[in-house]
Amino acid sequence: MNQNNILRFKKDIRYDLLVPPLGFDFQGMTSKQAQSNFDWFISKIPERTDYLTTRCSEDLKISRTCLDYTAESLTLIWKWFLQTARVEKTPKEELEKMKVSAKIFGESFINYEQLSVATKYIIRDIGMYTGQCFVLNYPILHWDFRTKPKNSIMVNKPLIAGFSTTYKGRTGELLFEPMQMVEVQAAKIFDKTQDDS
């Protein structure tokens, strides 16, 4: 790890990070690796949601019983996240890569700021908690993953399944990827449209 990365981590949030053994290259995973990653993920949900709720209750000075997998508890967790999340300058080498790949699209596709590493791990933990809110409150829903189609942005990722949708008289499965949805909400930090409700 170079000196700049060490300084970035020292300035970041003190948060216990849980690094997935197979990393985050979901599209590169084989079906067997996806199953192994999913099993690992499911086994870590109790530990990570316990850690998250402990941190939230301590930092917000609220009773842990308020963090009970209800919709109201998500508001408290989001309030904590907005107080805790860190934004940092995008490292120069990453900026250069973005400039090259976004050349035809222009300056608006270059992110001069990014969420810190710890903030990204917090997002995953909040995604786990959010998923558990669905699973624990709606018995028809459950954690799952899909290995196909390979070009899907959801391939091999832990998902909430059990939703259905009807369009033009046809009923189909609807999947929900809670970590991605939390990340989408967190991105509003950059344009200052985020609030704690």
PDB file of N, CA and C in Angstrom, residues 122-173:
ATOM      1  N   ILE A 122     -19.849   0.617   4.790  1.00  0.00           N
ATOM      2  CA  ILE A 122     -21.044   0.939   5.569  1.00  0.00           C
ATOM      3  C   ILE A 122     -22.293   0.780   4.701  1.00  0.00           C
ATOM      4  N   ILE A 123     -22.205   1.220   3.451  1.00  0.00           N
ATOM      5  CA  ILE A 123     -23.331   1.077   2.514  1.00  0.00           C
ATOM      6  C   ILE A 123     -23.718  -0.392   2.380  1.00  0.00           C
ATOM      7  N   ARG A 124     -22.729  -1.287   2.300  1.00  0.00           N
ATOM      8  CA  ARG A 124     -23.046  -2.718   2.186  1.00  0.00           C
ATOM      9  C   ARG A 124     -23.767  -3.198   3.441  1.00  0.00           C
ATOM     10  N   ASP A 125     -23.291  -2.750   4.612  1.00  0.00           N
ATOM     11  CA  ASP A 125     -23.942  -3.163   5.860  1.00  0.00           C
ATOM     12  C   ASP A 125     -25.367  -2.618   5.953  1.00  0.00           C
ATOM     13  N   ILE A 126     -25.561  -1.380   5.513  1.00  0.00           N
ATOM     14  CA  ILE A 126     -26.928  -0.823   5.507  1.00  0.00           C
ATOM     15  C   ILE A 126     -27.792  -1.583   4.510  1.00  0.00           C
ATOM     16  N   GLY A 127     -27.198  -2.008   3.387  1.00  0.00           N
ATOM     17  CA  GLY A 127     -27.923  -2.838   2.425  1.00  0.00           C
ATOM     18  C   GLY A 127     -28.359  -4.160   3.038  1.00  0.00           C
ATOM     19  N   MET A 128     -27.480  -4.762   3.835  1.00  0.00           N
ATOM     20  CA  MET A 128     -27.848  -5.999   4.538  1.00  0.00           C
ATOM     21  C   MET A 128     -29.018  -5.741   5.485  1.00  0.00           C
ATOM     22  N   TYR A 129     -28.931  -4.654   6.234  1.00  0.00           N
ATOM     23  CA  TYR A 129     -29.990  -4.317   7.183  1.00  0.00           C
ATOM     24  C   TYR A 129     -31.304  -4.060   6.439  1.00  0.00           C
ATOM     25  N   THR A 130     -31.230  -3.302   5.347  1.00  0.00           N
ATOM     26  CA  THR A 130     -32.419  -3.004   4.548  1.00  0.00           C
ATOM     27  C   THR A 130     -33.048  -4.290   4.022  1.00  0.00           C
ATOM     28  N   GLY A 131     -32.215  -5.182   3.491  1.00  0.00           N
ATOM     29  CA  GLY A 131     -32.719  -6.473   3.014  1.00  0.00           C
ATOM     30  C   GLY A 131     -33.403  -7.256   4.118  1.00  0.00           C
ATOM     31  N   GLN A 132     -32.805  -7.231   5.302  1.00  0.00           N
ATOM     32  CA  GLN A 132     -33.412  -7.929   6.435  1.00  0.00           C
ATOM     33  C   GLN A 132     -34.749  -7.312   6.823  1.00  0.00           C
ATOM     34  N   CYS A 133     -34.882  -5.991   6.678  1.00  0.00           N
ATOM     35  CA  CYS A 133     -36.180  -5.343   6.942  1.00  0.00           C
ATOM     36  C   CYS A 133     -37.267  -5.958   6.068  1.00  0.00           C
ATOM     37  N   PHE A 134     -36.961  -6.186   4.804  1.00  0.00           N
ATOM     38  CA  PHE A 134     -37.930  -6.798   3.891  1.00  0.00           C
ATOM     39  C   PHE A 134     -38.202  -8.254   4.275  1.00  0.00           C
ATOM     40  N   VAL A 135     -37.125  -9.020   4.449  1.00  0.00           N
ATOM     41  CA  VAL A 135     -37.252 -10.455   4.696  1.00  0.00           C
ATOM     42  C   VAL A 135     -37.982 -10.736   6.014  1.00  0.00           C
ATOM     43  N   LEU A 136     -37.666  -9.983   7.054  1.00  0.00           N
ATOM     44  CA  LEU A 136     -38.270 -10.244   8.361  1.00  0.00           C
ATOM     45  C   LEU A 136     -39.721  -9.762   8.460  1.00  0.00           C
ATOM     46  N   ASN A 137     -40.080  -8.765   7.670  1.00  0.00           N
ATOM     47  CA  ASN A 137     -41.436  -8.216   7.737  1.00  0.00           C
ATOM     48  C   ASN A 137     -42.390  -8.781   6.687  1.00  0.00           C
ATOM     49  N   TYR A 138     -41.855  -9.431   5.657  1.00  0.00           N
ATOM     50  CA  TYR A 138     -42.680  -9.986   4.581  1.00  0.00           C
ATOM     51  C   TYR A 138     -42.219 -11.413   4.294  1.00  0.00           C
ATOM     52  N   PRO A 139     -42.841 -12.405   4.903  1.00  0.00           N
ATOM     53  CA  PRO A 139     -42.385 -13.801   4.795  1.00  0.00           C
ATOM     54  C   PRO A 139     -42.288 -14.340   3.370  1.00  0.00           C
ATOM     55  N   ILE A 140     -42.965 -13.719   2.423  1.00  0.00           N
ATOM     56  CA  ILE A 140     -42.883 -14.183   1.038  1.00  0.00           C
ATOM     57  C   ILE A 140     -41.527 -13.843   0.401  1.00  0.00           C
ATOM     58  N   LEU A 141     -40.808 -12.908   1.010  1.00  0.00           N
ATOM     59  CA  LEU A 141     -39.527 -12.454   0.461  1.00  0.00           C
ATOM     60  C   LEU A 141     -38.371 -13.230   1.091  1.00  0.00           C
ATOM     61  N   HIS A 142     -37.280 -13.363   0.324  1.00  0.00           N
ATOM     62  CA  HIS A 142     -36.113 -14.095   0.810  1.00  0.00           C
ATOM     63  C   HIS A 142     -34.856 -13.644   0.060  1.00  0.00           C
ATOM     64  N   TRP A 143     -33.705 -13.883   0.696  1.00  0.00           N
ATOM     65  CA  TRP A 143     -32.421 -13.622   0.034  1.00  0.00           C
ATOM     66  C   TRP A 143     -32.178 -14.692  -1.023  1.00  0.00           C
ATOM     67  N   ASP A 144     -31.589 -14.299  -2.142  1.00  0.00           N
ATOM     68  CA  ASP A 144     -31.288 -15.232  -3.216  1.00  0.00           C
ATOM     69  C   ASP A 144     -30.209 -14.610  -4.097  1.00  0.00           C
ATOM     70  N   PHE A 145     -29.855 -15.273  -5.172  1.00  0.00           N
ATOM     71  CA  PHE A 145     -28.955 -14.719  -6.182  1.00  0.00           C
ATOM     72  C   PHE A 145     -29.263 -15.383  -7.511  1.00  0.00           C
ATOM     73  N   ARG A 146     -28.836 -14.740  -8.594  1.00  0.00           N
ATOM     74  CA  ARG A 146     -29.066 -15.271  -9.943  1.00  0.00           C
ATOM     75  C   ARG A 146     -27.741 -15.308 -10.700  1.00  0.00           C
ATOM     76  N   THR A 147     -27.482 -16.425 -11.371  1.00  0.00           N
ATOM     77  CA  THR A 147     -26.241 -16.557 -12.143  1.00  0.00           C
ATOM     78  C   THR A 147     -26.423 -16.193 -13.618  1.00  0.00           C
ATOM     79  N   LYS A 148     -27.672 -15.916 -14.018  1.00  0.00           N
ATOM     80  CA  LYS A 148     -27.956 -15.559 -15.417  1.00  0.00           C
ATOM     81  C   LYS A 148     -28.995 -14.458 -15.449  1.00  0.00           C
ATOM     82  N   PRO A 149     -29.019 -13.642 -16.469  1.00  0.00           N
ATOM     83  CA  PRO A 149     -28.058 -13.566 -17.569  1.00  0.00           C
ATOM     84  C   PRO A 149     -26.733 -12.961 -17.101  1.00  0.00           C
ATOM     85  N   LYS A 150     -25.649 -13.399 -17.705  1.00  0.00           N
ATOM     86  CA  LYS A 150     -24.304 -12.991 -17.307  1.00  0.00           C
ATOM     87  C   LYS A 150     -24.074 -11.488 -17.454  1.00  0.00           C
ATOM     88  N   ASN A 151     -24.809 -10.836 -18.364  1.00  0.00           N
ATOM     89  CA  ASN A 151     -24.604  -9.404 -18.580  1.00  0.00           C
ATOM     90  C   ASN A 151     -25.472  -8.534 -17.664  1.00  0.00           C
ATOM     91  N   SER A 152     -26.222  -9.157 -16.768  1.00  0.00           N
ATOM     92  CA  SER A 152     -27.074  -8.411 -15.847  1.00  0.00           C
ATOM     93  C   SER A 152     -26.220  -7.708 -14.792  1.00  0.00           C
ATOM     94  N   ILE A 153     -26.620  -6.497 -14.410  1.00  0.00           N
ATOM     95  CA  ILE A 153     -25.882  -5.803 -13.349  1.00  0.00           C
ATOM     96  C   ILE A 153     -26.114  -6.466 -11.991  1.00  0.00           C
ATOM     97  N   MET A 154     -27.095  -7.355 -11.906  1.00  0.00           N
ATOM     98  CA  MET A 154     -27.391  -8.054 -10.658  1.00  0.00           C
ATOM     99  C   MET A 154     -26.795  -9.456 -10.602  1.00  0.00           C
ATOM    100  N   VAL A 155     -26.117  -9.888 -11.650  1.00  0.00           N
ATOM    101  CA  VAL A 155     -25.640 -11.262 -11.703  1.00  0.00           C
ATOM    102  C   VAL A 155     -24.740 -11.571 -10.503  1.00  0.00           C
ATOM    103  N   ASN A 156     -25.020 -12.711  -9.865  1.00  0.00           N
ATOM    104  CA  ASN A 156     -24.249 -13.266  -8.759  1.00  0.00           C
ATOM    105  C   ASN A 156     -24.279 -12.432  -7.471  1.00  0.00           C
ATOM    106  N   LYS A 157     -25.034 -11.358  -7.434  1.00  0.00           N
ATOM    107  CA  LYS A 157     -25.101 -10.524  -6.236  1.00  0.00           C
ATOM    108  C   LYS A 157     -26.228 -11.000  -5.325  1.00  0.00           C
ATOM    109  N   PRO A 158     -26.065 -10.843  -4.016  1.00  0.00           N
ATOM    110  CA  PRO A 158     -27.177 -11.148  -3.111  1.00  0.00           C
ATOM    111  C   PRO A 158     -28.357 -10.207  -3.383  1.00  0.00           C
ATOM    112  N   LEU A 159     -29.542 -10.788  -3.523  1.00  0.00           N
ATOM    113  CA  LEU A 159     -30.748 -10.047  -3.889  1.00  0.00           C
ATOM    114  C   LEU A 159     -31.893 -10.420  -2.968  1.00  0.00           C
ATOM    115  N   ILE A 160     -32.918  -9.601  -2.981  1.00  0.00           N
ATOM    116  CA  ILE A 160     -34.174  -9.976  -2.338  1.00  0.00           C
ATOM    117  C   ILE A 160     -35.112 -10.445  -3.442  1.00  0.00           C
ATOM    118  N   ALA A 161     -35.588 -11.671  -3.317  1.00  0.00           N
ATOM    119  CA  ALA A 161     -36.492 -12.265  -4.305  1.00  0.00           C
ATOM    120  C   ALA A 161     -37.835 -12.544  -3.641  1.00  0.00           C
ATOM    121  N   GLY A 162     -38.836 -12.753  -4.480  1.00  0.00           N
ATOM    122  CA  GLY A 162     -40.180 -13.045  -3.991  1.00  0.00           C
ATOM    123  C   GLY A 162     -41.187 -12.001  -4.427  1.00  0.00           C
ATOM    124  N   PHE A 163     -40.693 -10.880  -4.980  1.00  0.00           N
ATOM    125  CA  PHE A 163     -41.587  -9.868  -5.532  1.00  0.00           C
ATOM    126  C   PHE A 163     -42.082 -10.355  -6.890  1.00  0.00           C
ATOM    127  N   SER A 164     -43.265  -9.908  -7.291  1.00  0.00           N
ATOM    128  CA  SER A 164     -43.717 -10.178  -8.654  1.00  0.00           C
ATOM    129  C   SER A 164     -44.319  -8.895  -9.215  1.00  0.00           C
ATOM    130  N   THR A 165     -44.332  -8.832 -10.517  1.00  0.00           N
ATOM    131  CA  THR A 165     -44.878  -7.667 -11.194  1.00  0.00           C
ATOM    132  C   THR A 165     -45.724  -8.127 -12.366  1.00  0.00           C
ATOM    133  N   THR A 166     -46.685  -7.329 -12.722  1.00  0.00           N
ATOM    134  CA  THR A 166     -47.522  -7.642 -13.881  1.00  0.00           C
ATOM    135  C   THR A 166     -47.442  -6.481 -14.854  1.00  0.00           C
ATOM    136  N   TYR A 167     -47.156  -6.820 -16.107  1.00  0.00           N
ATOM    137  CA  TYR A 167     -47.055  -5.815 -17.160  1.00  0.00           C
ATOM    138  C   TYR A 167     -47.723  -6.371 -18.407  1.00  0.00           C
ATOM    139  N   LYS A 168     -48.687  -5.639 -18.910  1.00  0.00           N
ATOM    140  CA  LYS A 168     -49.418  -6.055 -20.107  1.00  0.00           C
ATOM    141  C   LYS A 168     -49.968  -7.475 -19.955  1.00  0.00           C
ATOM    142  N   GLY A 169     -50.508  -7.764 -18.775  1.00  0.00           N
ATOM    143  CA  GLY A 169     -51.134  -9.051 -18.531  1.00  0.00           C
ATOM    144  C   GLY A 169     -50.177 -10.189 -18.226  1.00  0.00           C
ATOM    145  N   ARG A 170     -48.883  -9.923 -18.228  1.00  0.00           N
ATOM    146  CA  ARG A 170     -47.901 -10.975 -17.948  1.00  0.00           C
ATOM    147  C   ARG A 170     -47.279 -10.740 -16.577  1.00  0.00           C
ATOM    148  N   THR A 171     -47.217 -11.786 -15.794  1.00  0.00           N
ATOM    149  CA  THR A 171     -46.623 -11.696 -14.463  1.00  0.00           C
ATOM    150  C   THR A 171     -45.193 -12.229 -14.514  1.00  0.00           C
ATOM    151  N   GLY A 172     -44.316 -11.520 -13.851  1.00  0.00           N
ATOM    152  CA  GLY A 172     -42.917 -11.942 -13.820  1.00  0.00           C
ATOM    153  C   GLY A 172     -42.272 -11.630 -12.479  1.00  0.00           C
ATOM    154  N   GLU A 173     -41.080 -12.123 -12.318  1.00  0.00           N
ATOM    155  CA  GLU A 173     -40.321 -11.932 -11.084  1.00  0.00           C
ATOM    156  C   GLU A 173     -39.680 -10.538 -11.072  1.00  0.00           C
TER     157      GLU A 173
END
